[in-house]
PDB file of C-alpha atoms in Angstrom:
ATOM      1  CA  MET A   1     -16.135  29.611  11.848  1.00  0.00           C
ATOM      2  CA  SER A   2     -19.336  28.147  10.362  1.00  0.00           C
ATOM      3  CA  ASP A   3     -19.905  24.397  10.050  1.00  0.00           C
ATOM      4  CA  GLU A   4     -19.482  24.748   6.280  1.00  0.00           C
ATOM      5  CA  GLN A   5     -15.965  26.161   6.748  1.00  0.00           C
ATOM      6  CA  ARG A   6     -14.705  23.737   9.399  1.00  0.00           C
ATOM      7  CA  THR A   7     -12.332  21.111   8.101  1.00  0.00           C
ATOM      8  CA  ARG A   8     -11.761  17.617   9.416  1.00  0.00           C
ATOM      9  CA  CYS A   9      -8.800  15.315   8.948  1.00  0.00           C
ATOM     10  CA  GLY A  10      -7.948  11.868  10.225  1.00  0.00           C
ATOM     11  CA  LEU A  11      -6.181   8.579   9.614  1.00  0.00           C
ATOM     12  CA  ILE A  12      -8.178   5.436   8.850  1.00  0.00           C
ATOM     13  CA  ALA A  13      -6.078   2.256   9.021  1.00  0.00           C
ATOM     14  CA  ILE A  14      -7.395  -0.667   7.008  1.00  0.00           C
ATOM     15  CA  VAL A  15      -6.164  -3.960   8.471  1.00  0.00           C
ATOM     16  CA  GLY A  16      -6.933  -7.613   7.947  1.00  0.00           C
ATOM     17  CA  ALA A  17      -5.611 -10.955   6.838  1.00  0.00           C
ATOM     18  CA  PRO A  18      -3.823 -11.298   3.483  1.00  0.00           C
ATOM     19  CA  ASN A  19      -6.210 -11.281   0.513  1.00  0.00           C
ATOM     20  CA  ALA A  20      -9.109  -9.674   2.430  1.00  0.00           C
ATOM     21  CA  GLY A  21      -9.250  -7.000  -0.290  1.00  0.00           C
ATOM     22  CA  LYS A  22      -7.610  -4.078   1.510  1.00  0.00           C
ATOM     23  CA  SER A  23      -5.843  -2.609  -1.532  1.00  0.00           C
ATOM     24  CA  THR A  24      -8.943  -3.063  -3.697  1.00  0.00           C
ATOM     25  CA  LEU A  25     -10.954  -1.179  -1.064  1.00  0.00           C
ATOM     26  CA  VAL A  26      -8.443   1.672  -0.815  1.00  0.00           C
ATOM     27  CA  ASN A  27      -8.431   2.091  -4.608  1.00  0.00           C
ATOM     28  CA  ALA A  28     -12.249   1.988  -4.721  1.00  0.00           C
ATOM     29  CA  LEU A  29     -12.583   4.595  -1.962  1.00  0.00           C
ATOM     30  CA  ALA A  30      -9.968   6.810  -3.625  1.00  0.00           C
ATOM     31  CA  GLY A  31     -11.650   6.473  -7.012  1.00  0.00           C
ATOM     32  CA  THR A  32      -8.304   5.749  -8.660  1.00  0.00           C
ATOM     33  CA  LYS A  33      -5.346   3.409  -8.374  1.00  0.00           C
ATOM     34  CA  VAL A  34      -3.056   4.311  -5.494  1.00  0.00           C
ATOM     35  CA  THR A  35      -1.859   0.861  -4.467  1.00  0.00           C
ATOM     36  CA  ILE A  36      -1.116  -2.322  -6.391  1.00  0.00           C
ATOM     37  CA  VAL A  37      -3.515  -5.238  -6.472  1.00  0.00           C
ATOM     38  CA  SER A  38      -3.068  -8.903  -7.347  1.00  0.00           C
ATOM     39  CA  PRO A  39      -4.899 -12.158  -6.584  1.00  0.00           C
ATOM     40  CA  LYS A  40      -1.905 -13.314  -4.530  1.00  0.00           C
ATOM     41  CA  PRO A  41      -1.750 -12.757  -0.747  1.00  0.00           C
ATOM     42  CA  GLN A  42       0.764 -10.361   0.808  1.00  0.00           C
ATOM     43  CA  THR A  43       0.769  -8.091  -2.247  1.00  0.00           C
ATOM     44  CA  THR A  44       1.088  -4.948  -0.095  1.00  0.00           C
ATOM     45  CA  ARG A  45       4.430  -4.833   1.723  1.00  0.00           C
ATOM     46  CA  PHE A  46       4.407  -1.438   3.438  1.00  0.00           C
ATOM     47  CA  ARG A  47       1.991   1.248   4.540  1.00  0.00           C
ATOM     48  CA  ILE A  48       0.623   3.365   1.700  1.00  0.00           C
ATOM     49  CA  ARG A  49      -1.492   6.412   2.492  1.00  0.00           C
ATOM     50  CA  ALA A  50      -4.244   7.404   0.063  1.00  0.00           C
ATOM     51  CA  VAL A  51      -5.859  10.836   0.388  1.00  0.00           C
ATOM     52  CA  VAL A  52      -9.643  10.926  -0.069  1.00  0.00           C
ATOM     53  CA  MET A  53     -11.749  14.086   0.134  1.00  0.00           C
ATOM     54  CA  ARG A  54     -15.310  13.703   1.459  1.00  0.00           C
ATOM     55  CA  ASP A  55     -17.177  16.988   1.867  1.00  0.00           C
ATOM     56  CA  ARG A  56     -14.951  19.087   4.193  1.00  0.00           C
ATOM     57  CA  ALA A  57     -13.117  16.041   5.549  1.00  0.00           C
ATOM     58  CA  GLN A  58      -9.754  14.753   4.396  1.00  0.00           C
ATOM     59  CA  LEU A  59      -9.542  11.006   4.972  1.00  0.00           C
ATOM     60  CA  ILE A  60      -6.050   9.553   4.969  1.00  0.00           C
ATOM     61  CA  LEU A  61      -6.556   5.861   4.270  1.00  0.00           C
ATOM     62  CA  VAL A  62      -3.653   3.700   5.365  1.00  0.00           C
ATOM     63  CA  ASP A  63      -3.396   0.513   3.300  1.00  0.00           C
ATOM     64  CA  THR A  64      -1.433  -1.929   5.455  1.00  0.00           C
ATOM     65  CA  PRO A  65       0.180  -5.296   4.711  1.00  0.00           C
ATOM     66  CA  GLY A  66      -1.910  -8.343   5.565  1.00  0.00           C
ATOM     67  CA  ILE A  67      -1.264  -9.630   9.082  1.00  0.00           C
ATOM     68  CA  PHE A  68       0.113 -13.173   9.117  1.00  0.00           C
ATOM     69  CA  GLN A  69       2.592 -15.342  11.034  1.00  0.00           C
ATOM     70  CA  PRO A  70       6.029 -13.953  10.075  1.00  0.00           C
ATOM     71  CA  ARG A  71       9.043 -16.124   9.259  1.00  0.00           C
ATOM     72  CA  ARG A  72      11.543 -13.937   7.425  1.00  0.00           C
ATOM     73  CA  ARG A  73      12.980 -10.562   8.456  1.00  0.00           C
ATOM     74  CA  LEU A  74      10.873  -9.093   5.632  1.00  0.00           C
ATOM     75  CA  ASP A  75       7.734 -10.744   7.056  1.00  0.00           C
ATOM     76  CA  ARG A  76       8.380  -9.306  10.519  1.00  0.00           C
ATOM     77  CA  ALA A  77       8.795  -5.821   9.066  1.00  0.00           C
ATOM     78  CA  MET A  78       5.541  -6.168   7.095  1.00  0.00           C
ATOM     79  CA  VAL A  79       3.518  -7.292  10.105  1.00  0.00           C
ATOM     80  CA  ALA A  80       5.019  -4.520  12.252  1.00  0.00           C
ATOM     81  CA  ALA A  81       4.000  -1.990   9.580  1.00  0.00           C
ATOM     82  CA  ALA A  82       0.424  -3.281   9.699  1.00  0.00           C
ATOM     83  CA  TRP A  83       0.154  -3.062  13.491  1.00  0.00           C
ATOM     84  CA  GLY A  84       1.892   0.333  13.440  1.00  0.00           C
ATOM     85  CA  GLY A  85      -0.742   1.636  11.030  1.00  0.00           C
ATOM     86  CA  ALA A  86      -3.517   0.536  13.378  1.00  0.00           C
ATOM     87  CA  LYS A  87      -1.807   2.058  16.432  1.00  0.00           C
ATOM     88  CA  ASP A  88      -1.482   5.509  14.843  1.00  0.00           C
ATOM     89  CA  ALA A  89      -5.000   5.736  13.371  1.00  0.00           C
ATOM     90  CA  ASP A  90      -8.092   7.628  14.520  1.00  0.00           C
ATOM     91  CA  VAL A  91     -10.180   4.685  13.329  1.00  0.00           C
ATOM     92  CA  THR A  92      -9.084   1.133  12.530  1.00  0.00           C
ATOM     93  CA  LEU A  93     -11.228  -0.667   9.961  1.00  0.00           C
ATOM     94  CA  LEU A  94     -10.951  -4.455  10.135  1.00  0.00           C
ATOM     95  CA  LEU A  95     -11.690  -5.841   6.699  1.00  0.00           C
ATOM     96  CA  VAL A  96     -12.904  -9.444   6.679  1.00  0.00           C
ATOM     97  CA  ASP A  97     -13.377 -11.658   3.645  1.00  0.00           C
ATOM     98  CA  ALA A  98     -16.990 -12.706   4.207  1.00  0.00           C
ATOM     99  CA  LYS A  99     -16.525 -15.716   1.941  1.00  0.00           C
ATOM    100  CA  THR A 100     -13.589 -17.068   3.979  1.00  0.00           C
ATOM    101  CA  GLY A 101     -15.157 -16.231   7.342  1.00  0.00           C
ATOM    102  CA  ILE A 102     -13.431 -16.679  10.694  1.00  0.00           C
ATOM    103  CA  THR A 103     -10.010 -18.336  10.502  1.00  0.00           C
ATOM    104  CA  GLU A 104      -7.185 -18.840  13.010  1.00  0.00           C
ATOM    105  CA  ARG A 105      -5.376 -15.929  11.378  1.00  0.00           C
ATOM    106  CA  LEU A 106      -8.414 -13.677  11.815  1.00  0.00           C
ATOM    107  CA  GLU A 107      -8.802 -14.761  15.456  1.00  0.00           C
ATOM    108  CA  ALA A 108      -5.193 -13.713  16.110  1.00  0.00           C
ATOM    109  CA  ILE A 109      -5.879 -10.303  14.540  1.00  0.00           C
ATOM    110  CA  LEU A 110      -8.986  -9.874  16.719  1.00  0.00           C
ATOM    111  CA  GLU A 111      -6.878 -10.604  19.819  1.00  0.00           C
ATOM    112  CA  GLY A 112      -4.290  -8.037  18.726  1.00  0.00           C
ATOM    113  CA  LEU A 113      -6.937  -5.362  18.125  1.00  0.00           C
ATOM    114  CA  ALA A 114      -8.523  -6.057  21.517  1.00  0.00           C
ATOM    115  CA  LYS A 115      -5.183  -5.308  23.203  1.00  0.00           C
ATOM    116  CA  GLN A 116      -4.882  -1.936  21.459  1.00  0.00           C
ATOM    117  CA  LYS A 117      -8.171  -0.673  22.950  1.00  0.00           C
ATOM    118  CA  ARG A 118      -8.827   1.717  20.073  1.00  0.00           C
ATOM    119  CA  ARG A 119     -11.847   2.641  17.987  1.00  0.00           C
ATOM    120  CA  VAL A 120     -12.385  -0.319  15.643  1.00  0.00           C
ATOM    121  CA  TRP A 121     -14.961  -0.753  12.886  1.00  0.00           C
ATOM    122  CA  LEU A 122     -15.801  -3.944  11.000  1.00  0.00           C
ATOM    123  CA  ALA A 123     -16.367  -4.259   7.267  1.00  0.00           C
ATOM    124  CA  LEU A 124     -17.452  -7.579   5.801  1.00  0.00           C
ATOM    125  CA  ASN A 125     -16.083  -7.558   2.251  1.00  0.00           C
ATOM    126  CA  LYS A 126     -16.940  -9.644  -0.844  1.00  0.00           C
ATOM    127  CA  THR A 127     -20.558  -9.820   0.322  1.00  0.00           C
ATOM    128  CA  ASP A 128     -21.617 -10.164  -3.313  1.00  0.00           C
ATOM    129  CA  LEU A 129     -20.098 -13.657  -3.332  1.00  0.00           C
ATOM    130  CA  ILE A 130     -22.194 -15.238  -0.551  1.00  0.00           C
ATOM    131  CA  ASP A 131     -25.879 -15.592   0.306  1.00  0.00           C
ATOM    132  CA  PRO A 132     -27.182 -12.637   2.387  1.00  0.00           C
ATOM    133  CA  PRO A 133     -28.630 -14.886   5.167  1.00  0.00           C
ATOM    134  CA  ALA A 134     -25.091 -16.049   5.994  1.00  0.00           C
ATOM    135  CA  LEU A 135     -23.851 -12.507   6.671  1.00  0.00           C
ATOM    136  CA  LEU A 136     -25.743 -11.739   9.871  1.00  0.00           C
ATOM    137  CA  PRO A 137     -24.491 -14.784  11.865  1.00  0.00           C
ATOM    138  CA  LEU A 138     -20.920 -13.988  10.760  1.00  0.00           C
ATOM    139  CA  ALA A 139     -21.280 -10.347  11.835  1.00  0.00           C
ATOM    140  CA  GLU A 140     -22.751 -11.444  15.179  1.00  0.00           C
ATOM    141  CA  LYS A 141     -19.871 -13.875  15.840  1.00  0.00           C
ATOM    142  CA  LEU A 142     -17.281 -11.223  15.062  1.00  0.00           C
ATOM    143  CA  ASN A 143     -19.010  -8.618  17.236  1.00  0.00           C
ATOM    144  CA  ALA A 144     -19.116 -11.151  20.070  1.00  0.00           C
ATOM    145  CA  ALA A 145     -15.337 -11.574  19.737  1.00  0.00           C
ATOM    146  CA  LEU A 146     -14.662  -7.827  19.641  1.00  0.00           C
ATOM    147  CA  ASN A 147     -17.079  -4.996  20.364  1.00  0.00           C
ATOM    148  CA  PHE A 148     -16.958  -3.133  17.050  1.00  0.00           C
ATOM    149  CA  GLU A 149     -18.265   0.406  17.095  1.00  0.00           C
ATOM    150  CA  ARG A 150     -19.851   0.014  13.636  1.00  0.00           C
ATOM    151  CA  THR A 151     -20.364  -2.786  11.128  1.00  0.00           C
ATOM    152  CA  PHE A 152     -20.552  -2.422   7.342  1.00  0.00           C
ATOM    153  CA  MET A 153     -21.475  -4.853   4.573  1.00  0.00           C
ATOM    154  CA  ILE A 154     -19.530  -3.995   1.431  1.00  0.00           C
ATOM    155  CA  SER A 155     -18.112  -5.207  -1.850  1.00  0.00           C
ATOM    156  CA  ALA A 156     -14.914  -3.322  -2.681  1.00  0.00           C
ATOM    157  CA  GLU A 157     -14.734  -5.008  -6.095  1.00  0.00           C
ATOM    158  CA  LYS A 158     -18.292  -3.896  -7.005  1.00  0.00           C
ATOM    159  CA  SER A 159     -18.074  -0.563  -5.070  1.00  0.00           C
ATOM    160  CA  ARG A 160     -21.158  -1.495  -3.022  1.00  0.00           C
ATOM    161  CA  GLY A 161     -21.804   0.005   0.396  1.00  0.00           C
ATOM    162  CA  LEU A 162     -18.898   2.442   0.107  1.00  0.00           C
ATOM    163  CA  ASP A 163     -20.870   5.709   0.259  1.00  0.00           C
ATOM    164  CA  ARG A 164     -22.113   5.001   3.773  1.00  0.00           C
ATOM    165  CA  LEU A 165     -18.618   3.950   4.813  1.00  0.00           C
ATOM    166  CA  LEU A 166     -17.106   7.190   3.487  1.00  0.00           C
ATOM    167  CA  ASP A 167     -19.850   9.327   5.048  1.00  0.00           C
ATOM    168  CA  ASP A 168     -19.322   7.718   8.455  1.00  0.00           C
ATOM    169  CA  MET A 169     -15.555   8.138   8.212  1.00  0.00           C
ATOM    170  CA  ALA A 170     -15.936  11.820   7.316  1.00  0.00           C
ATOM    171  CA  ALA A 171     -18.289  12.368  10.266  1.00  0.00           C
ATOM    172  CA  VAL A 172     -16.002  10.911  12.950  1.00  0.00           C
ATOM    173  CA  VAL A 173     -12.502  12.129  12.059  1.00  0.00           C
ATOM    174  CA  PRO A 174     -11.475  15.053  14.287  1.00  0.00           C
ATOM    175  CA  GLU A 175     -11.723  18.697  13.340  1.00  0.00           C
ATOM    176  CA  GLY A 176      -8.420  20.084  12.139  1.00  0.00           C
ATOM    177  CA  PRO A 177      -6.445  21.305   9.125  1.00  0.00           C
ATOM    178  CA  TRP A 178      -5.851  19.062   6.127  1.00  0.00           C
ATOM    179  CA  LEU A 179      -2.438  17.390   6.046  1.00  0.00           C
ATOM    180  CA  PHE A 180      -2.172  17.115   2.256  1.00  0.00           C
ATOM    181  CA  PRO A 181      -3.069  19.368  -0.693  1.00  0.00           C
ATOM    182  CA  GLU A 182      -6.645  18.793  -1.830  1.00  0.00           C
ATOM    183  CA  ASP A 183      -5.577  17.329  -5.183  1.00  0.00           C
ATOM    184  CA  GLU A 184      -2.976  14.911  -3.784  1.00  0.00           C
ATOM    185  CA  LEU A 185      -3.844  11.226  -4.144  1.00  0.00           C
ATOM    186  CA  SER A 186      -1.108   9.427  -2.217  1.00  0.00           C
ATOM    187  CA  ASP A 187       2.084   9.888  -0.210  1.00  0.00           C
ATOM    188  CA  LEU A 188       3.871   7.265  -2.337  1.00  0.00           C
ATOM    189  CA  PRO A 189       6.912   8.854  -4.071  1.00  0.00           C
ATOM    190  CA  ASN A 190       7.106   8.306  -7.835  1.00  0.00           C
ATOM    191  CA  ARG A 191      10.255   6.190  -7.510  1.00  0.00           C
ATOM    192  CA  MET A 192       8.453   3.756  -5.192  1.00  0.00           C
ATOM    193  CA  LEU A 193       5.327   3.878  -7.342  1.00  0.00           C
ATOM    194  CA  ALA A 194       7.376   2.750 -10.357  1.00  0.00           C
ATOM    195  CA  ALA A 195       8.924  -0.122  -8.378  1.00  0.00           C
ATOM    196  CA  GLU A 196       5.514  -1.221  -7.087  1.00  0.00           C
ATOM    197  CA  ILE A 197       3.926  -1.163 -10.554  1.00  0.00           C
ATOM    198  CA  VAL A 198       6.743  -3.393 -11.855  1.00  0.00           C
ATOM    199  CA  ARG A 199       6.303  -5.733  -8.856  1.00  0.00           C
ATOM    200  CA  GLU A 200       2.568  -5.902  -9.537  1.00  0.00           C
ATOM    201  CA  GLN A 201       3.286  -7.222 -13.027  1.00  0.00           C
ATOM    202  CA  ILE A 202       5.671  -9.834 -11.579  1.00  0.00           C
ATOM    203  CA  LEU A 203       2.877 -10.960  -9.245  1.00  0.00           C
ATOM    204  CA  ARG A 204       0.407 -11.122 -12.108  1.00  0.00           C
ATOM    205  CA  GLN A 205       2.641 -12.801 -14.678  1.00  0.00           C
ATOM    206  CA  THR A 206       4.611 -15.372 -12.672  1.00  0.00           C
ATOM    207  CA  HIS A 207       3.531 -18.349 -10.598  1.00  0.00           C
ATOM    208  CA  GLU A 208       4.141 -19.763  -7.149  1.00  0.00           C
ATOM    209  CA  GLU A 209       7.935 -19.989  -7.197  1.00  0.00           C
ATOM    210  CA  VAL A 210       8.653 -16.310  -7.861  1.00  0.00           C
ATOM    211  CA  PRO A 211       6.170 -13.685  -6.543  1.00  0.00           C
ATOM    212  CA  HIS A 212       7.157 -13.335  -2.884  1.00  0.00           C
ATOM    213  CA  HIS A 213      10.818 -14.023  -3.590  1.00  0.00           C
ATOM    214  CA  ALA A 214      11.140 -10.911  -5.753  1.00  0.00           C
ATOM    215  CA  THR A 215      11.567  -7.258  -4.887  1.00  0.00           C
ATOM    216  CA  VAL A 216      11.987  -4.207  -7.104  1.00  0.00           C
ATOM    217  CA  GLU A 217      14.019  -1.045  -6.537  1.00  0.00           C
ATOM    218  CA  THR A 218      14.106   2.083  -8.662  1.00  0.00           C
ATOM    219  CA  GLU A 219      17.796   2.756  -9.204  1.00  0.00           C
ATOM    220  CA  SER A 220      17.448   5.896 -11.309  1.00  0.00           C
ATOM    221  CA  TRP A 221      14.772   8.492 -12.148  1.00  0.00           C
ATOM    222  CA  GLN A 222      15.844  10.973 -14.807  1.00  0.00           C
ATOM    223  CA  GLU A 223      13.669  13.886 -15.899  1.00  0.00           C
ATOM    224  CA  ARG A 224      14.089  14.690 -19.590  1.00  0.00           C
ATOM    225  CA  ASP A 225      13.819  18.042 -21.352  1.00  0.00           C
ATOM    226  CA  ASP A 226      10.923  16.815 -23.509  1.00  0.00           C
ATOM    227  CA  GLY A 227       8.768  16.183 -20.394  1.00  0.00           C
ATOM    228  CA  SER A 228       9.307  12.424 -20.397  1.00  0.00           C
ATOM    229  CA  VAL A 229      11.091  10.453 -17.702  1.00  0.00           C
ATOM    230  CA  ARG A 230      13.593   7.593 -17.833  1.00  0.00           C
ATOM    231  CA  VAL A 231      13.147   5.024 -15.066  1.00  0.00           C
ATOM    232  CA  ASP A 232      15.660   2.241 -14.350  1.00  0.00           C
ATOM    233  CA  CYS A 233      14.465  -0.530 -12.032  1.00  0.00           C
ATOM    234  CA  THR A 234      16.261  -3.587 -10.701  1.00  0.00           C
ATOM    235  CA  ILE A 235      14.348  -6.772  -9.937  1.00  0.00           C
ATOM    236  CA  TYR A 236      16.034  -8.820  -7.195  1.00  0.00           C
ATOM    237  CA  VAL A 237      15.285 -12.531  -6.831  1.00  0.00           C
ATOM    238  CA  GLY A 238      16.645 -15.194  -4.485  1.00  0.00           C
ATOM    239  CA  ARG A 239      17.667 -17.930  -6.911  1.00  0.00           C
ATOM    240  CA  ALA A 240      18.947 -18.457 -10.449  1.00  0.00           C
ATOM    241  CA  THR A 241      15.809 -20.429 -11.363  1.00  0.00           C
ATOM    242  CA  GLN A 242      13.643 -17.449 -10.364  1.00  0.00           C
ATOM    243  CA  LYS A 243      15.799 -15.120 -12.458  1.00  0.00           C
ATOM    244  CA  ALA A 244      15.336 -17.415 -15.459  1.00  0.00           C
ATOM    245  CA  ILE A 245      11.549 -17.423 -14.982  1.00  0.00           C
ATOM    246  CA  ILE A 246      11.352 -13.625 -14.843  1.00  0.00           C
ATOM    247  CA  ILE A 247      13.593 -13.169 -17.880  1.00  0.00           C
ATOM    248  CA  GLY A 248      11.698 -15.811 -19.869  1.00  0.00           C
ATOM    249  CA  ASP A 249      12.540 -17.365 -23.220  1.00  0.00           C
ATOM    250  CA  LYS A 250      14.848 -14.918 -25.054  1.00  0.00           C
ATOM    251  CA  GLY A 251      13.778 -12.178 -22.631  1.00  0.00           C
ATOM    252  CA  SER A 252      10.082 -12.493 -23.483  1.00  0.00           C
ATOM    253  CA  ARG A 253       8.765 -12.420 -19.894  1.00  0.00           C
ATOM    254  CA  VAL A 254      10.748  -9.427 -18.672  1.00  0.00           C
ATOM    255  CA  LYS A 255       9.832  -7.532 -21.867  1.00  0.00           C
ATOM    256  CA  GLU A 256       6.130  -8.178 -21.205  1.00  0.00           C
ATOM    257  CA  ILE A 257       6.498  -7.163 -17.542  1.00  0.00           C
ATOM    258  CA  GLY A 258       8.167  -3.951 -18.704  1.00  0.00           C
ATOM    259  CA  ARG A 259       5.613  -3.280 -21.442  1.00  0.00           C
ATOM    260  CA  ARG A 260       2.604  -3.561 -19.152  1.00  0.00           C
ATOM    261  CA  ALA A 261       4.265  -1.677 -16.291  1.00  0.00           C
ATOM    262  CA  ARG A 262       5.287   1.157 -18.617  1.00  0.00           C
ATOM    263  CA  ALA A 263       1.733   1.462 -19.996  1.00  0.00           C
ATOM    264  CA  GLU A 264       0.363   1.669 -16.452  1.00  0.00           C
ATOM    265  CA  LEU A 265       2.927   4.305 -15.429  1.00  0.00           C
ATOM    266  CA  VAL A 266       2.133   6.406 -18.505  1.00  0.00           C
ATOM    267  CA  ALA A 267      -1.552   6.351 -17.534  1.00  0.00           C
ATOM    268  CA  LEU A 268      -0.881   7.152 -13.861  1.00  0.00           C
ATOM    269  CA  LEU A 269       1.765   9.851 -14.418  1.00  0.00           C
ATOM    270  CA  GLU A 270       0.137  11.263 -17.565  1.00  0.00           C
ATOM    271  CA  ARG A 271       3.483  11.628 -19.326  1.00  0.00           C
ATOM    272  CA  PRO A 272       5.797   9.529 -21.534  1.00  0.00           C
ATOM    273  CA  VAL A 273       7.846   6.964 -19.582  1.00  0.00           C
ATOM    274  CA  HIS A 274      10.975   5.123 -20.742  1.00  0.00           C
ATOM    275  CA  LEU A 275      11.232   2.075 -18.463  1.00  0.00           C
ATOM    276  CA  PHE A 276      14.319  -0.158 -18.300  1.00  0.00           C
ATOM    277  CA  LEU A 277      14.443  -3.345 -16.226  1.00  0.00           C
ATOM    278  CA  ASN A 278      17.425  -5.306 -14.952  1.00  0.00           C
ATOM    279  CA  VAL A 279      17.136  -8.684 -13.177  1.00  0.00           C
ATOM    280  CA  LYS A 280      19.676  -9.709 -10.523  1.00  0.00           C
ATOM    281  CA  GLU A 281      20.040 -12.812  -8.380  1.00  0.00           C
ATOM    282  CA  ARG A 282      20.645 -11.859  -4.741  1.00  0.00           C
ATOM    283  CA  THR A 283      20.372 -14.770  -2.323  1.00  0.00           C
ATOM    284  CA  GLY A 284      18.787 -13.828   1.014  1.00  0.00           C
ATOM    285  CA  TRP A 285      17.700 -10.326  -0.014  1.00  0.00           C
ATOM    286  CA  ASP A 286      14.605 -10.712   2.220  1.00  0.00           C
ATOM    287  CA  GLU A 287      16.896 -10.916   5.274  1.00  0.00           C
ATOM    288  CA  GLU A 288      18.969  -7.845   4.303  1.00  0.00           C
ATOM    289  CA  ARG A 289      18.391  -4.659   6.294  1.00  0.00           C
ATOM    290  CA  ALA A 290      19.279  -2.444   3.322  1.00  0.00           C
ATOM    291  CA  ARG A 291      16.792  -4.162   0.973  1.00  0.00           C
ATOM    292  CA  ILE A 292      14.024  -3.971   3.595  1.00  0.00           C
ATOM    293  CA  ARG A 293      14.622  -0.257   4.147  1.00  0.00           C
ATOM    294  CA  ALA A 294      14.758   0.301   0.377  1.00  0.00           C
ATOM    295  CA  ILE A 295      11.184  -0.913  -0.039  1.00  0.00           C
ATOM    296  CA  GLY A 296       9.907   1.444   2.664  1.00  0.00           C
ATOM    297  CA  LEU A 297       9.861  -0.765   5.756  1.00  0.00           C
ATOM    298  CA  GLU A 298      11.436  -0.425   9.177  1.00  0.00           C
ATOM    299  CA  ASP A 299      13.830  -3.256  10.010  1.00  0.00           C
ATOM    300  CA  GLU A 300      12.399  -5.212  12.946  1.00  0.00           C
ATOM    301  CA  GLY A 301      15.421  -7.494  13.318  1.00  0.00           C
TER     302      GLY A 301
END
C-alpha cells in the first residue's frame, strides 16, 4: 500500500481546568459545532467525541469535562470521565488558559498527568489576550513541571495556530482503519444533542443560582412523515426557586430557551424541529444514579 493510501486513526483527549476553552477548541478544529459552549465553567459534563479528517488521518477529538475538586456524585462522575478520556487516548492535549496561568487546580492536573506516563502535549490557549513576551516564561514553567512532548501557542476563539496543531496530530496518530464514516461529525446521539442544546441555552440565559443545578433529558423523539421531528425534553432543577427562574414571568424564559434551542437544532439537523419543554423540580437529582447515567456518565458512587 502506498503512503497516499495508508490511513491513520487515533484518539486525542483534550483536558484542562474548567473554562480553559476545550469545547471552543474542539468546535474550531471540527469546523462546526459538535459540543456546547458557554462562558460558565463546567459546561461540558461528559465525554463527547468529534471526528475530524486531516489528509488521510481520522482524528477523534475527545472533549472532556473540566477537571476540578468534586463534591457531588455528579462532580465525581464528571472528573472520572475527564481522566478516563486521557487514559484511553493516543495523545493527551493539556489546554491551559494563558491569561489565567498556573493555578492550584492546574498544578493538580499536572500531577495527575505525570502519574499516567502517557504522551502529553501542551497548548497555551487565549494567547491573543496577553502580551507575547509573557508566553515564553509560562511555557517554560509548565514544561519544567511536566515534560511535554510538544508545545503550541493557540487561540481557539480566533482559530489561530490550529493548522500546525492539526498537522502534528495527523502525523502522530497510528496507522489503522478509520473508526467512523468520513462524513460523521460526532458520536453524540441526536437525543443527547437536543438535551445539550437546551442546557446550553439555560447556561446562557440564567444566572448563578440555576446553571449547574439543572439537567436536561430528552424524553421523546418522534420522527414525522413530513420529515420533521418532535422532541420533548424535561428540564430538572433542584429547587422551586430555580424552577420559577427557568419558567420566567408568564413562561417567558422557558419560551425563549425553547425558541433559541429549536433554531439551533434546525440549523444543526437541517430539518424542521418541533421542540417542547417541561420543567420539573427534583431535589437531589445530581446525587441520583439514574439521572447521572441519563446524561451519559458512569456513576462513580
